mmCIF file of C-alpha atoms and ligand atoms in Angstrom:
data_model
loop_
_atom_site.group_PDB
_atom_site.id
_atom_site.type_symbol
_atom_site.label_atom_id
_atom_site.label_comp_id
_atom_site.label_asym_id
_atom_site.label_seq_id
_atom_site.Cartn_x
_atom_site.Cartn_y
_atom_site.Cartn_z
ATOM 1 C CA UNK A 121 0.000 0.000 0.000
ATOM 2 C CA UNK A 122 1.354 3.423 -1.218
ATOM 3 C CA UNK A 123 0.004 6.578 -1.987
ATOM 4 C CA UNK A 124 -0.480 5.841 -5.384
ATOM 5 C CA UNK A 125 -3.008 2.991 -3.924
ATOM 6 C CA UNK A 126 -5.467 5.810 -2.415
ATOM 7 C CA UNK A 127 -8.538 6.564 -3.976
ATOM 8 C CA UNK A 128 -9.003 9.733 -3.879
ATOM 9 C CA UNK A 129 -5.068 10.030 -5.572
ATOM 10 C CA UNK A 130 -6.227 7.150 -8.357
ATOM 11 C CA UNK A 131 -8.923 9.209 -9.149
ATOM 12 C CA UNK A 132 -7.257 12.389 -9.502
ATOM 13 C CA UNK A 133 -5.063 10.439 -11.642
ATOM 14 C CA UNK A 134 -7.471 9.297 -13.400
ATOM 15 C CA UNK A 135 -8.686 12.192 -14.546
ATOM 16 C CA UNK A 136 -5.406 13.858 -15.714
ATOM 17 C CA UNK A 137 -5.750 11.150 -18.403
ATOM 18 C CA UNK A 138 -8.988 11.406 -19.256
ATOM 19 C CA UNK A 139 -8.241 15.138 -20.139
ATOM 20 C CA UNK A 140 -4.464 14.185 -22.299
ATOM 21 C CA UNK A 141 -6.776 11.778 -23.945
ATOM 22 C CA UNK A 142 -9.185 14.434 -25.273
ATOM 23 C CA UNK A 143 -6.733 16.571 -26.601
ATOM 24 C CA UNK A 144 -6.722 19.556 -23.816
ATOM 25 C CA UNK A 145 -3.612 19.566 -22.749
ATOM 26 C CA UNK A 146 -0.630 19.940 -25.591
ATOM 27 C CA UNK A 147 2.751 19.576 -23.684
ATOM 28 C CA UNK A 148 2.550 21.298 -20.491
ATOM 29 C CA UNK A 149 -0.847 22.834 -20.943
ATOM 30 C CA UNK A 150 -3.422 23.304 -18.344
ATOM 31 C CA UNK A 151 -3.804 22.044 -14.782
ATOM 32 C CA UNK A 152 -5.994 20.689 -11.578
ATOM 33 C CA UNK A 153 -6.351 21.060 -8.436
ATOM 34 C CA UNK A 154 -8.585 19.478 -5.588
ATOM 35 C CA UNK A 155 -9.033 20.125 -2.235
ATOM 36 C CA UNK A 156 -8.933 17.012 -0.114
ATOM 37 C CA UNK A 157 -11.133 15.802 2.423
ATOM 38 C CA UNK A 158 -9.664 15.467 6.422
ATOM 39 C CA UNK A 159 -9.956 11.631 6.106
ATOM 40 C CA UNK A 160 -8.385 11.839 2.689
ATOM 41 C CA UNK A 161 -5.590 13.874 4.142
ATOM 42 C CA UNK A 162 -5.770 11.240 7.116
ATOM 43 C CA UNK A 163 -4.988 8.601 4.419
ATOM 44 C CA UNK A 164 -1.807 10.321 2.531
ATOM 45 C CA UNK A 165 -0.418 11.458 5.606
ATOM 46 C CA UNK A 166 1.805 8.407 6.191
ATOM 47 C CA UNK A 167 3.445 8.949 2.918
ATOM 48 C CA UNK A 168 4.174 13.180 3.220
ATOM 49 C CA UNK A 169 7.797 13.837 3.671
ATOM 50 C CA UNK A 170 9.454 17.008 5.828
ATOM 51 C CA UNK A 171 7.484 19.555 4.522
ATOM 52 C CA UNK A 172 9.179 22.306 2.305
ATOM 53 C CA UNK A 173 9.310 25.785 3.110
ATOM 54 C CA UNK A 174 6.470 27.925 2.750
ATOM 55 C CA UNK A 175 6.033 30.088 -0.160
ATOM 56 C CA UNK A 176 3.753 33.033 -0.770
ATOM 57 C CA UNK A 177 1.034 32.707 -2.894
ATOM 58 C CA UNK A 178 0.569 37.010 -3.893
ATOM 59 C CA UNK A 179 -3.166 35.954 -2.872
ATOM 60 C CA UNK A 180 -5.131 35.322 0.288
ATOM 61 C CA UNK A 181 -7.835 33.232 1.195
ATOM 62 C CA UNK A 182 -8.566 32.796 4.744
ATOM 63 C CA UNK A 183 -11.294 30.181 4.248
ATOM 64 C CA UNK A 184 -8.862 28.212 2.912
ATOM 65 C CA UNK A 185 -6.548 28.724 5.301
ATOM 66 C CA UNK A 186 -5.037 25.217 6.415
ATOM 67 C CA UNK A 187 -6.625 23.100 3.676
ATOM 68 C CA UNK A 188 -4.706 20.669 1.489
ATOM 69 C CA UNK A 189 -5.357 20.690 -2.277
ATOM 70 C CA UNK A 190 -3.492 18.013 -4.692
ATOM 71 C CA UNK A 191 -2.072 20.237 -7.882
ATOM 72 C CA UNK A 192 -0.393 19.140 -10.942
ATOM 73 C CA UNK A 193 2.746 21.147 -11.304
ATOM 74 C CA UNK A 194 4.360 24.277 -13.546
ATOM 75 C CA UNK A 195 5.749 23.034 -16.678
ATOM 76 C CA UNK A 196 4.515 19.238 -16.084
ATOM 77 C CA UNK A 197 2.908 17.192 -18.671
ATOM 78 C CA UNK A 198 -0.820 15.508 -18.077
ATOM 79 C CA UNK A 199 0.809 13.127 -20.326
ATOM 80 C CA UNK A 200 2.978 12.087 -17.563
ATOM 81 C CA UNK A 201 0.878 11.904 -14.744
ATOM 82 C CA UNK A 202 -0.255 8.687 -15.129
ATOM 83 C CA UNK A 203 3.076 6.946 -15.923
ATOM 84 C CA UNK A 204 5.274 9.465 -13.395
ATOM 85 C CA UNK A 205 2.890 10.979 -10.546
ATOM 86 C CA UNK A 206 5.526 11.517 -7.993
ATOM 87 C CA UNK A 207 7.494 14.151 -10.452
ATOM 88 C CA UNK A 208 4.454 15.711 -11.973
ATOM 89 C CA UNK A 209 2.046 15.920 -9.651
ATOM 90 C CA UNK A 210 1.879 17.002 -5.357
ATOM 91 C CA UNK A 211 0.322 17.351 -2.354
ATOM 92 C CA UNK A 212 0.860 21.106 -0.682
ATOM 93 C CA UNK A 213 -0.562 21.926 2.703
ATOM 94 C CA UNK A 214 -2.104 26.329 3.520
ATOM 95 C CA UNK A 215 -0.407 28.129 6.151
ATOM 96 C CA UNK A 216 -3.060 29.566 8.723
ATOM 97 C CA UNK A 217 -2.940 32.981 6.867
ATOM 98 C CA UNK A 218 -4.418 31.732 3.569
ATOM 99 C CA UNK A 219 -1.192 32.956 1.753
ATOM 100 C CA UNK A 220 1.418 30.395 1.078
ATOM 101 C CA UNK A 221 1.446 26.903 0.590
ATOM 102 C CA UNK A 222 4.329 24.322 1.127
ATOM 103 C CA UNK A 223 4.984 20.929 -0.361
ATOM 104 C CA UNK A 224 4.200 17.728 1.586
ATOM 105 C CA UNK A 225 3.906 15.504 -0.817
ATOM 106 C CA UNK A 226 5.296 14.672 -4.857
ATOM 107 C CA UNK A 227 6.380 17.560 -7.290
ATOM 108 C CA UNK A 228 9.784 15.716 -6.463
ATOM 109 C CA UNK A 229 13.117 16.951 -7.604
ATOM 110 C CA UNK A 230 12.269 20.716 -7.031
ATOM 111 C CA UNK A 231 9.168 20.913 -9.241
ATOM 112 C CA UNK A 232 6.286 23.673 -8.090
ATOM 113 C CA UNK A 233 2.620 23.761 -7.830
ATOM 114 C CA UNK A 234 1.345 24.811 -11.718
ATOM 115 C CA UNK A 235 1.757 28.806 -12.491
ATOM 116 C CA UNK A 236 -2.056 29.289 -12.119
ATOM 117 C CA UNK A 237 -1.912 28.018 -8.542
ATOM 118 C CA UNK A 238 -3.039 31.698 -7.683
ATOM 119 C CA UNK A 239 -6.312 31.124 -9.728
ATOM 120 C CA UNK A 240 -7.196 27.997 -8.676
ATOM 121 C CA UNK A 241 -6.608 29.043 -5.065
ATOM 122 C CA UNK A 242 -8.746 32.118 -5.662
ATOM 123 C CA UNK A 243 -11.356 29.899 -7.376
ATOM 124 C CA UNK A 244 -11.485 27.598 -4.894
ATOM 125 C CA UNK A 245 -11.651 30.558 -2.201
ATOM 126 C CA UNK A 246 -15.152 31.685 -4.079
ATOM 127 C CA UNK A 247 -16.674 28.690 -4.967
ATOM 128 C CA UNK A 248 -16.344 27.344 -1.483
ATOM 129 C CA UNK A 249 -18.025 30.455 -0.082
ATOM 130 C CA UNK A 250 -20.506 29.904 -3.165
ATOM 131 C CA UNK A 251 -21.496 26.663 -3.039
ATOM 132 C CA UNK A 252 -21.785 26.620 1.146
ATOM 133 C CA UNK A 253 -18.481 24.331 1.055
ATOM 134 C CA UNK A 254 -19.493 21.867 -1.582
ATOM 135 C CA UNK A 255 -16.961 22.722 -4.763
ATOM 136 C CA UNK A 256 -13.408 20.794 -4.650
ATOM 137 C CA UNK A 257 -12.195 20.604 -8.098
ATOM 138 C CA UNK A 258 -11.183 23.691 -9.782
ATOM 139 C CA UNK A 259 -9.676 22.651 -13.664
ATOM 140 C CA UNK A 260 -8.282 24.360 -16.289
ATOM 141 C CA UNK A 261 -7.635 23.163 -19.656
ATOM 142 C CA UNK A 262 -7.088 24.484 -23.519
ATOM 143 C CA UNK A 263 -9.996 22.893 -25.444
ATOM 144 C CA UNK A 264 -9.277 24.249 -29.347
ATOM 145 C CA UNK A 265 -13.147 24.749 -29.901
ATOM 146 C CA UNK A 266 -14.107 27.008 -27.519
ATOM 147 C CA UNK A 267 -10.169 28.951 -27.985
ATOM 148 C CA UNK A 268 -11.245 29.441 -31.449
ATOM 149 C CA UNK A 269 -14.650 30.468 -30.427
ATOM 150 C CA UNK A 270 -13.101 33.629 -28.893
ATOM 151 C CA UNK A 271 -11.353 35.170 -31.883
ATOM 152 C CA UNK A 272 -14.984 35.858 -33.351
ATOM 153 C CA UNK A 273 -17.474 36.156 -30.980
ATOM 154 C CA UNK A 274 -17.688 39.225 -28.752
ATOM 155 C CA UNK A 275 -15.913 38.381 -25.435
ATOM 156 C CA UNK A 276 -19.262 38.649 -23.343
ATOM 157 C CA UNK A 277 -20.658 36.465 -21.021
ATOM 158 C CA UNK A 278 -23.657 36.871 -22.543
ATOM 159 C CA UNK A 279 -22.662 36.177 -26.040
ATOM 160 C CA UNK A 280 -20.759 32.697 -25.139
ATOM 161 C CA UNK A 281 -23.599 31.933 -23.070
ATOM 162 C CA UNK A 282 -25.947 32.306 -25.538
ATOM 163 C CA UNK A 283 -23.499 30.367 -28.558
ATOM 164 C CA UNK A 284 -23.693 27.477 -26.470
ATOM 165 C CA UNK A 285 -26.472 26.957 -25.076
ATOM 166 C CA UNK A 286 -27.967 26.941 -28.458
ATOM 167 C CA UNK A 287 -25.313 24.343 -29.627
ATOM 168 C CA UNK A 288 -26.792 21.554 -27.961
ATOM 169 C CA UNK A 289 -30.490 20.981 -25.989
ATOM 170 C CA UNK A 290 -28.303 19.433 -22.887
ATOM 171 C CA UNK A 291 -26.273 22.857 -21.873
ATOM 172 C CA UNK A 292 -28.735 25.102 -20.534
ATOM 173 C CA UNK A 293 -29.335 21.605 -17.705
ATOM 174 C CA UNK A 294 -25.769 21.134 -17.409
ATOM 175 C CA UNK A 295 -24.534 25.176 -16.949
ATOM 176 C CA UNK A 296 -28.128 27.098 -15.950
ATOM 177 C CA UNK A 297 -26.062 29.728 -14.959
ATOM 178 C CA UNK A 298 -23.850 30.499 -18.102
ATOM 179 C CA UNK A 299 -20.487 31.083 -18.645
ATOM 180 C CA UNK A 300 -17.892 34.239 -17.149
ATOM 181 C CA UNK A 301 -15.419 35.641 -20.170
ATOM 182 C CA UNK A 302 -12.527 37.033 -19.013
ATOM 183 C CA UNK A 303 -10.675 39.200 -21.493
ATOM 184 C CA UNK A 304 -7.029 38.415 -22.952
ATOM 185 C CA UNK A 305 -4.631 38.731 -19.909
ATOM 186 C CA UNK A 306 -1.172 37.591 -18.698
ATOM 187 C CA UNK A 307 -1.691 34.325 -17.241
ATOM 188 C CA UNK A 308 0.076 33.028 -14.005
ATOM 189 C CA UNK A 309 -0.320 35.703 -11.867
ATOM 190 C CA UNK A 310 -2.500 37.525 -9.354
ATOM 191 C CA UNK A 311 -4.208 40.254 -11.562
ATOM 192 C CA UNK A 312 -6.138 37.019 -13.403
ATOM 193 C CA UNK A 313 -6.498 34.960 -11.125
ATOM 194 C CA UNK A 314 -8.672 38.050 -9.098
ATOM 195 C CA UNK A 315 -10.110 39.021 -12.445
ATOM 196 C CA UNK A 316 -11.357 35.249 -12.579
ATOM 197 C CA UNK A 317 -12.346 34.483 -9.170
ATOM 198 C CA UNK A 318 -14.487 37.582 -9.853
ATOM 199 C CA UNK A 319 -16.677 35.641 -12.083
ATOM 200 C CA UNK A 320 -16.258 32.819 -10.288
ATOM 201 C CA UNK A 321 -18.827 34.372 -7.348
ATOM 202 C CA UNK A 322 -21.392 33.477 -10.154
ATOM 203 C CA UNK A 323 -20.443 31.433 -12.721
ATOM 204 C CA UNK A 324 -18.778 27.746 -12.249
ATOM 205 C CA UNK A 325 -16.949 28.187 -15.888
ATOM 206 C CA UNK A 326 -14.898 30.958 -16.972
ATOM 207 C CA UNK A 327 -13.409 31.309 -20.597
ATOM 208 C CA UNK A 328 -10.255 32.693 -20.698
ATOM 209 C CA UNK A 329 -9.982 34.568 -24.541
ATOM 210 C CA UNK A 330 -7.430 33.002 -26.737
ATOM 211 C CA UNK A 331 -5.910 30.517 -23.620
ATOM 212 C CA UNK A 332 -8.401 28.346 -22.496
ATOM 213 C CA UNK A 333 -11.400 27.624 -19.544
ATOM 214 C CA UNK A 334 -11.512 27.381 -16.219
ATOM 215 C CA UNK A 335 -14.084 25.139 -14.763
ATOM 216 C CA UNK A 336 -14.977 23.988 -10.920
ATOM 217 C CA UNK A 337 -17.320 21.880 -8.943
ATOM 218 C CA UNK A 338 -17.921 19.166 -6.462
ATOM 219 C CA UNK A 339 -16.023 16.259 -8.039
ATOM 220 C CA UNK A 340 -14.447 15.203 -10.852
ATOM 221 C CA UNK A 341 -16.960 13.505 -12.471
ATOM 222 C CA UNK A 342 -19.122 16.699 -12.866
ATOM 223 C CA UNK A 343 -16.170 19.187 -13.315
ATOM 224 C CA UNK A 344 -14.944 16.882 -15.967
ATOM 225 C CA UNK A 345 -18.494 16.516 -17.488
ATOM 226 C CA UNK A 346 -18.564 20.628 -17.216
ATOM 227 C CA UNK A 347 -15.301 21.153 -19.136
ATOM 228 C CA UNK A 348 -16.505 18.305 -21.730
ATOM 229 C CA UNK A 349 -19.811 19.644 -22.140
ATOM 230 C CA UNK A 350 -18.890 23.151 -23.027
ATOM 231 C CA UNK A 351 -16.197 21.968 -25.242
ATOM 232 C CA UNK A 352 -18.466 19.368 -27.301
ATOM 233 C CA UNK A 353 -20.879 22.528 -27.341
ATOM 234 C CA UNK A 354 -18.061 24.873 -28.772
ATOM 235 C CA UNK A 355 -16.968 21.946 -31.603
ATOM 236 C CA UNK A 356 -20.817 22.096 -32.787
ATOM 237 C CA UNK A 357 -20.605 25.763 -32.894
ATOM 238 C CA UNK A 358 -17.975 25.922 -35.270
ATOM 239 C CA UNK A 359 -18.872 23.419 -37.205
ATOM 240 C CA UNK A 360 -22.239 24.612 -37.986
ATOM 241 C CA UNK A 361 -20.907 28.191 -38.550
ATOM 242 C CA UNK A 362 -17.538 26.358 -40.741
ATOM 243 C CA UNK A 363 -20.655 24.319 -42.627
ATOM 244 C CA UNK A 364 -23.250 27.155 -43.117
ATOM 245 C CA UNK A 365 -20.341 29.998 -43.688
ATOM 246 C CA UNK A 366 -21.834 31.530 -40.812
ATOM 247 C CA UNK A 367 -25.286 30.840 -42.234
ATOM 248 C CA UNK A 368 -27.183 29.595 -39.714
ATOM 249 C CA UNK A 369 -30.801 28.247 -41.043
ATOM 250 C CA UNK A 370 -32.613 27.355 -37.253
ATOM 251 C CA UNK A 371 -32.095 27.168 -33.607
ATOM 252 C CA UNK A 372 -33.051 26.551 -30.420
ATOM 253 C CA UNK A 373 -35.250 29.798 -29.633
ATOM 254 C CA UNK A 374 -35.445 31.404 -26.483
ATOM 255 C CA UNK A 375 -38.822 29.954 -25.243
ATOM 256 C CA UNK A 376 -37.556 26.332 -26.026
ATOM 257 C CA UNK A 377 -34.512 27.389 -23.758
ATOM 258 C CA UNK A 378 -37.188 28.516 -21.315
ATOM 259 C CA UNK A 379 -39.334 25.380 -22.080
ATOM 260 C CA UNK A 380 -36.344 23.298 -21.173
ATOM 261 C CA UNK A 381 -35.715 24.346 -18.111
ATOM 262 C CA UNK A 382 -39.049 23.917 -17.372
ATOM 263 C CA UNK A 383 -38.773 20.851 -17.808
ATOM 264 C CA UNK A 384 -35.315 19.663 -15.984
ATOM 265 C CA UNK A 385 -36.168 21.901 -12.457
ATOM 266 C CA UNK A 386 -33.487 24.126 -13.906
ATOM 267 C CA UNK A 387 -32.976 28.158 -13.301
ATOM 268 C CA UNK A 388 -31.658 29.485 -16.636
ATOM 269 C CA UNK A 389 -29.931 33.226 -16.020
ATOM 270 C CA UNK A 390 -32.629 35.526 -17.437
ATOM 271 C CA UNK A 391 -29.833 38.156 -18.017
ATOM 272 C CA UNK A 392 -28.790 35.734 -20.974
ATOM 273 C CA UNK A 393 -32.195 35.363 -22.927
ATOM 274 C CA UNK A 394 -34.430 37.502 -24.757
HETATM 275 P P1 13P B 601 1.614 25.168 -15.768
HETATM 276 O O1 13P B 601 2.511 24.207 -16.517
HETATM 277 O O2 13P B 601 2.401 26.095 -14.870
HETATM 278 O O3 13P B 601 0.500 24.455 -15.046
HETATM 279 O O4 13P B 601 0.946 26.133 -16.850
HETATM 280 C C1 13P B 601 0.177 25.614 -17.898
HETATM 281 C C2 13P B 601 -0.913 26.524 -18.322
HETATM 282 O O5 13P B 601 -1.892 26.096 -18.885
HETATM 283 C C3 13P B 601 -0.796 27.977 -18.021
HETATM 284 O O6 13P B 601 -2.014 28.635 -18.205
HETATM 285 ZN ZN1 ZN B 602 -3.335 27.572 -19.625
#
């Protein structure tokens, strides 16, 4: 029995491949985080080493203060999480401050928690407070459809919102609440990750123009599901506006958005339809 034999690390594992194998994540691209449970902490504990020192984060978040999230790290391949966890991936531990994490576990020979640490720990700070403690999984990920989607639709909320719930009759059930756009920015650093975790007090996906999308929830089926949904939604996009040269024939109208909702117990974002 080793770490690589707990559950909650197989399934993080798990889904690291799940993502390589759809294509999101060319060489070092994109990254997850999760926020473990106190038992599932309990269960990794045997295997942490002398923790490393603790580094500042350039964000706070004092309800996360003393959590433990497992990260991929900077400049690490999803394609080698599955056959070399201990160098790509790590367990880090939140000082009591909310502003610096240190390593306990993996990201061995001097790797770090991935560059967009800040944004995930931001996310995670507002989708806790959100979702009364229930999100865990914060992922992002460069899906091409949806990258391509923002070189020529209007970086709005609204607009993307719109585009894709109208690409397929599941996505106004499976994101009621739309989609944040946050505008071209540097990535890696505080001023998006705030800019994100911004829309993040509303939405649980935020596309980042030209880079990528940010998605969270409670696990990783439905955060995976989230990111795959939107995506899938995006591909039909452009291929119905590559096939109809931006001719598009029919759609799904407003009241059968309204109708479908209806239907699943859903609250679609009014702010979003006509
Ligand atoms: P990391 O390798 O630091 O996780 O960065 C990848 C990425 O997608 C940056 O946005
Ligand atoms: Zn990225």
């Amino acid at each position: 029995m080793g770490i690589l034999d707990v559950e909650i690390v197989k399934l993080y594992i798990r889904m690291c491949q799940d993502g390589w194998e759809q294509g999101w994540h060319e060489r070092n691209g994109g990254n997850l985080t999760y926020r473990m449970k106190a038992e599932e902490v309990d269960a990794c504990r045997p295997f942490f080493r002398t923790p490393g020192e603790w580094v500042q984060m350039g964000v706070t978040g004092e309800n996360l203060a003393g959590e433990y999230f497992l990260t991929t790290g900077s400049g690490k391949y999803f394609r080698n999480v599955q056959p070399d966890p201990t160098h790509s991936i790590g367990i880090v531990e939140i000082n009591d401050k909310g502003d610096a994490w240190r390593i306990v576990w993996g990201l061995e020979n001097g790797a770090r928690p991935t560059s967009e640490f800040p944004s995930h720990f931001m996310n995670h700070s507002v989708r806790v407070a959100a979702t009364d403690g229930a999100c865990r999984v914060i992922y992002h990920a460069h899906p091409a459809n949806l990258i391509a989607m923002t070189y020529v639709l209007p970086l709005t909320a609204r607009d993307f919102t719109r585009a894709l719930w109208k690409s397929a009759t599941e996505c106004p059930v499976v994101f009621p609440g739309g989609v944040g756009v946050v505008p071209w920015m540097v990535p890696g650093g505080a001023d998006i990750a705030l800019a994100t975790s911004e829309l993040m007090k509303q939405y649980d996906a935020a596309v980042w123009a030209h880079h990528g999308l940010f998605c969270s929830g409670p696990d990783f089926d439905t955060t995976f599901g989230l990111m795959h949904t939107i995506e899938k939604a995006a591909q039909i996009w452009i291929l119905a506006q590559s096939a109809g040269q931006g001719k598009i024939l029919q759609t799904i109208r407003d009241d059968e958005l309204r109708a479908i909702a209806t239907e699943f117990g859903v609250q679609l974002n009014e702010d979003f339809l006509d």
